[in-house]
Coordinates of C-alpha atoms in Angstrom, one line a residue:
X131 CA 0.0 0.0 0.0
X132 CA 1.4 3.4 -1.0
X133 CA -0.4 6.5 0.0
X134 CA -3.5 4.4 0.9
X135 CA -3.5 3.0 -2.6
X136 CA -2.9 -0.7 -3.4
X137 CA 0.2 -1.0 -5.5
X138 CA 1.4 -4.2 -7.3
X139 CA 4.9 -4.5 -8.7
X140 CA 5.2 -5.3 -12.4
X141 CA 7.0 -8.6 -11.6
X142 CA 7.9 -10.8 -8.7
X143 CA 10.9 -13.1 -8.7
X144 CA 10.7 -16.0 -6.2
X145 CA 13.9 -17.1 -4.4
X146 CA 13.9 -20.2 -2.2
X147 CA 16.3 -21.1 0.6
X148 CA 17.7 -24.6 1.4
X149 CA 15.0 -27.1 2.4
X150 CA 16.0 -26.8 6.1
X151 CA 16.4 -23.0 6.2
X152 CA 12.7 -22.0 6.6
X153 CA 11.7 -23.8 9.8
X154 CA 8.5 -25.7 9.9
X155 CA 6.6 -26.6 6.7
X156 CA 4.7 -23.6 5.3
X157 CA 2.9 -22.6 2.1
X158 CA 3.0 -19.3 0.2
X159 CA 0.4 -17.9 -2.1
X160 CA 0.9 -14.8 -4.2
X161 CA -2.3 -13.1 -5.4
X162 CA -1.4 -11.0 -8.4
X163 CA -4.6 -9.1 -8.1
X164 CA -5.3 -9.1 -11.9
X165 CA -3.4 -7.3 -14.6
X166 CA -3.3 -3.5 -14.9
X167 CA -3.7 -2.0 -18.4
X168 CA -2.3 -4.6 -20.8
X169 CA -3.2 -2.5 -23.9
X170 CA 0.0 -0.4 -23.3
X171 CA 2.9 -2.0 -21.5
X172 CA 5.3 1.0 -21.5
X173 CA 5.3 3.4 -18.6
X174 CA 6.5 7.0 -19.2
X175 CA 7.3 6.4 -22.8
X176 CA 7.7 10.1 -23.7
X177 CA 9.5 11.4 -20.5
X178 CA 7.4 14.6 -20.8
X179 CA 7.2 14.7 -17.0
X180 CA 11.0 15.4 -17.0
X181 CA 11.4 12.1 -15.1
X182 CA 12.9 8.6 -15.6
X183 CA 10.1 7.0 -13.7
X184 CA 9.7 3.4 -14.9
X185 CA 13.0 3.3 -16.6
X186 CA 16.3 1.5 -15.7
X187 CA 19.5 0.6 -17.5
X188 CA 21.3 -2.7 -18.0
X189 CA 24.5 -0.8 -17.1
X190 CA 26.0 2.6 -17.5
X191 CA 23.2 5.1 -16.8
X192 CA 20.1 6.9 -18.0
X193 CA 18.9 10.5 -17.8
X194 CA 16.3 12.8 -19.2
X195 CA 17.6 15.3 -21.8
X196 CA 16.0 18.3 -23.3
X197 CA 14.5 18.0 -26.8
X198 CA 12.4 15.2 -28.0
X199 CA 11.0 13.8 -31.3
X200 CA 8.3 15.8 -33.1
X201 CA 9.3 19.0 -31.1
X202 CA 8.5 17.7 -27.7
X203 CA 10.3 18.9 -24.6
X204 CA 12.1 15.8 -23.3
X205 CA 13.5 12.4 -24.2
X206 CA 15.5 9.6 -22.5
X207 CA 19.2 9.2 -23.0
X208 CA 21.7 6.4 -22.2
X209 CA 24.8 7.5 -20.3
X210 CA 28.3 6.1 -20.0
X211 CA 27.9 3.1 -22.4
X212 CA 31.2 1.3 -22.2
X213 CA 29.9 -1.7 -24.1
X214 CA 27.5 -2.2 -27.0
X215 CA 25.3 -4.4 -24.8
X216 CA 24.6 -1.6 -22.3
X217 CA 21.5 0.5 -22.6
X218 CA 18.1 1.8 -21.6
X219 CA 15.6 -0.8 -20.2
X220 CA 12.2 -1.3 -18.6
X221 CA 10.6 -4.2 -16.8
X222 CA 7.3 -5.3 -18.3
X223 CA 4.2 -6.3 -16.4
X224 CA 4.4 -10.1 -16.3
X225 CA 0.7 -10.2 -15.6
X226 CA 0.2 -9.1 -19.2
X227 CA 2.4 -11.9 -20.6
X228 CA -0.4 -14.1 -22.0
X229 CA 0.8 -16.7 -24.5
X230 CA -0.3 -15.9 -28.0
X231 CA -1.0 -12.2 -27.5
X232 CA 0.6 -9.9 -30.1
X233 CA 2.4 -6.6 -29.3
X234 CA 3.8 -3.9 -31.5
X235 CA 6.9 -1.9 -30.4
X236 CA 7.4 1.7 -31.7
X237 CA 10.0 4.2 -30.7
X238 CA 11.8 7.3 -32.0
X239 CA 15.5 7.0 -31.9
X240 CA 18.4 9.4 -32.1
X241 CA 22.1 8.4 -31.9
X242 CA 24.9 10.7 -30.9
X243 CA 28.7 10.2 -31.1
X244 CA 31.0 11.3 -28.3
X245 CA 31.9 14.5 -30.2
X246 CA 28.2 15.5 -30.4
X247 CA 27.8 14.6 -34.1
X248 CA 25.0 12.3 -35.3
X249 CA 25.9 8.7 -35.5
X250 CA 24.5 7.2 -38.7
X251 CA 24.1 3.4 -38.6
X252 CA 24.2 1.2 -41.7
X253 CA 23.3 -2.1 -40.0
X254 CA 26.6 -3.8 -40.8
X255 CA 29.5 -4.8 -38.6
X256 CA 31.1 -1.4 -39.0
X257 CA 28.2 0.8 -38.0
X258 CA 25.4 -1.4 -36.5
X259 CA 22.0 -0.1 -35.8
X260 CA 20.3 -0.5 -32.4
X261 CA 18.1 -3.4 -31.6
X262 CA 15.4 -3.9 -28.9
X263 CA 15.3 -7.3 -27.2
X264 CA 13.3 -9.0 -24.5
X265 CA 15.1 -10.9 -21.7
X266 CA 12.9 -13.5 -20.1
X267 CA 14.3 -14.8 -16.7
X268 CA 13.3 -17.8 -14.7
X269 CA 14.7 -18.2 -11.2
X270 CA 17.0 -15.9 -9.1
X271 CA 19.7 -18.0 -7.5
X272 CA 20.7 -19.7 -10.7
X273 CA 18.6 -17.8 -13.3
X274 CA 17.9 -19.1 -16.8
X275 CA 17.7 -16.3 -19.3
X276 CA 16.5 -16.3 -22.9
X277 CA 16.7 -13.4 -25.4
X278 CA 14.2 -12.5 -28.1
X279 CA 14.9 -9.6 -30.6
X280 CA 11.6 -7.7 -31.2
X281 CA 12.7 -4.4 -32.8
X282 CA 15.3 -3.6 -35.4
X283 CA 16.3 -0.8 -37.9
X284 CA 17.4 -1.9 -41.3
X285 CA 19.3 1.4 -41.9
X286 CA 19.4 5.0 -41.0
X287 CA 17.0 7.2 -43.1
X288 CA 18.8 10.4 -44.0
X289 CA 15.6 12.3 -44.9
X290 CA 14.1 12.3 -41.4
X291 CA 16.5 14.6 -39.6
X292 CA 18.1 13.6 -36.4
X293 CA 15.3 11.2 -35.4
X294 CA 14.5 7.8 -36.9
X295 CA 11.9 5.2 -36.2
X296 CA 12.2 1.7 -34.8
X297 CA 9.3 -0.7 -35.1
X298 CA 8.7 -4.4 -34.5
X299 CA 6.2 -7.0 -33.4
X300 CA 6.3 -10.1 -31.3
X301 CA 3.9 -12.8 -30.1
X302 CA 4.2 -13.8 -26.4
X303 CA 5.7 -17.2 -26.1
X304 CA 5.1 -19.8 -23.4
X305 CA 8.6 -19.0 -22.1
X306 CA 7.8 -15.4 -21.7
X307 CA 4.4 -16.2 -20.2
X308 CA 6.0 -18.3 -17.4
X309 CA 9.0 -16.0 -16.8
X310 CA 9.5 -14.4 -13.4
X311 CA 10.6 -11.2 -15.1
X312 CA 10.6 -9.8 -18.7
X313 CA 13.0 -7.0 -19.4
X314 CA 12.8 -4.8 -22.6
X315 CA 16.2 -3.3 -23.4
X316 CA 18.2 -1.7 -26.2
X317 CA 21.6 -2.8 -27.3
X318 CA 24.1 -3.4 -30.2
X319 CA 24.9 0.3 -31.0
X320 CA 28.7 0.7 -30.6
X321 CA 30.0 1.6 -27.1
X322 CA 30.1 5.3 -26.2
X323 CA 27.3 6.2 -28.7
X324 CA 24.4 7.8 -26.9
X325 CA 21.1 6.1 -27.6
X326 CA 18.2 8.7 -27.2
X327 CA 14.6 7.4 -27.2
X328 CA 11.2 9.0 -27.3
X329 CA 7.6 8.1 -28.0
X330 CA 8.2 4.6 -26.9
X331 CA 5.1 2.3 -27.0
X332 CA 4.5 -1.4 -26.7
X333 CA 0.8 -1.8 -27.7
X334 CA -1.5 -4.8 -27.6
X335 CA -2.6 -5.9 -31.0
X336 CA -5.7 -8.0 -31.3
X337 CA -5.5 -11.0 -29.0
X338 CA -6.6 -14.5 -30.2
X339 CA -9.6 -14.5 -27.9
X340 CA -10.9 -11.1 -29.0
X341 CA -10.6 -11.5 -32.7
X342 CA -13.9 -11.4 -34.5
X343 CA -14.8 -14.7 -36.1
X344 CA -15.5 -13.1 -39.5
X345 CA -12.1 -11.3 -39.8
X346 CA -8.6 -12.6 -40.4
X347 CA -6.1 -12.2 -37.5
X348 CA -3.9 -9.1 -37.6
X349 CA -0.7 -10.2 -39.4
X350 CA 2.3 -10.4 -37.2
X351 CA 5.8 -10.7 -38.6
X352 CA 7.7 -13.4 -36.7
X353 CA 10.8 -12.5 -34.9
X354 CA 13.8 -14.7 -34.3
X355 CA 14.4 -16.2 -30.9
X356 CA 18.1 -15.7 -30.0
X357 CA 19.8 -19.0 -29.1
X358 CA 22.6 -17.1 -27.4
X359 CA 22.6 -13.9 -25.3
X360 CA 23.8 -10.6 -26.9
X361 CA 27.6 -10.1 -26.9
X362 CA 28.8 -8.6 -23.6
X363 CA 25.6 -9.8 -21.9
X364 CA 24.8 -7.1 -19.4
X365 CA 24.5 -7.7 -15.7
X366 CA 21.4 -5.9 -14.7
X367 CA 22.0 -2.8 -12.6
X368 CA 19.5 -2.5 -9.7
X369 CA 19.7 1.3 -9.9
X370 CA 17.5 3.5 -12.2
X371 CA 20.1 6.2 -12.4
X372 CA 23.8 6.3 -13.3

C-alpha cells in the first residue's frame, strides 16, 4: 500500500532457501490481483514529466535530456555506455504476458557520437543499428535467461532529420508467459554512442480470444528467438540512475 492505494509490482521473482532453512513446513500464495492496463505496457514512454520513472539501465546510466522527437520537450538518453550491450531498459508487467497475444513496439531513436555529431548506422559490422530485445528470466539464485529480438532498424534514413523510427512485433511465447521477469532493453549500438529514445510504446494488437470470427487475424511478422545472449551480456543494474 502506497499513500493508501494498493500497488502491485510489475513482476515478482521468487527465491527459495535450502530445504531446512525456513523452519516448519509452510505454504506461500501470491495473489497477483489481476493485470493492470495490458493495452499499453510501456510506462512514461515520452518522458514529458521530466522524469525517468519506470526506466532502468542494463549498465551505464540513464537520464532525461531536453528536446524530444516531433518537437516535444524531453526524451530519454543512455549514459556512459562502455559496451555495446549496455542501454536503456524497462521491466514489463508479467501479468500481461499471456501466451499468443501480439504486441507492437514503436520508438523514435536518435544516436549521438562522443563528439556530439549524429551517428549514422548502416546495420553492418562497421556501424550497427540499435536493436530492442526481451530478456525472459526464470529463477533468481541460478537464473535461466532467454533473449528475443523484437525491434530492429534496417538502416538510418537520411531524410528524417536527427530522429529515426524503430518498429517491431512479437507474439508472447510460453517461455515469456511463465517467466519471473521480462525486461525490454536496447543494445548493439557501438560503445560510447548515446542512444536517445522518445515516443516509446508497446501496444497490444488483437489477441486471439478477442478477434472477430468473421475477420482474419492481424498479421504479425515473426521475430527470431536468439539462441545465445547478446555479446557482452549485461549484468542488470538495480539502480535506475547512473
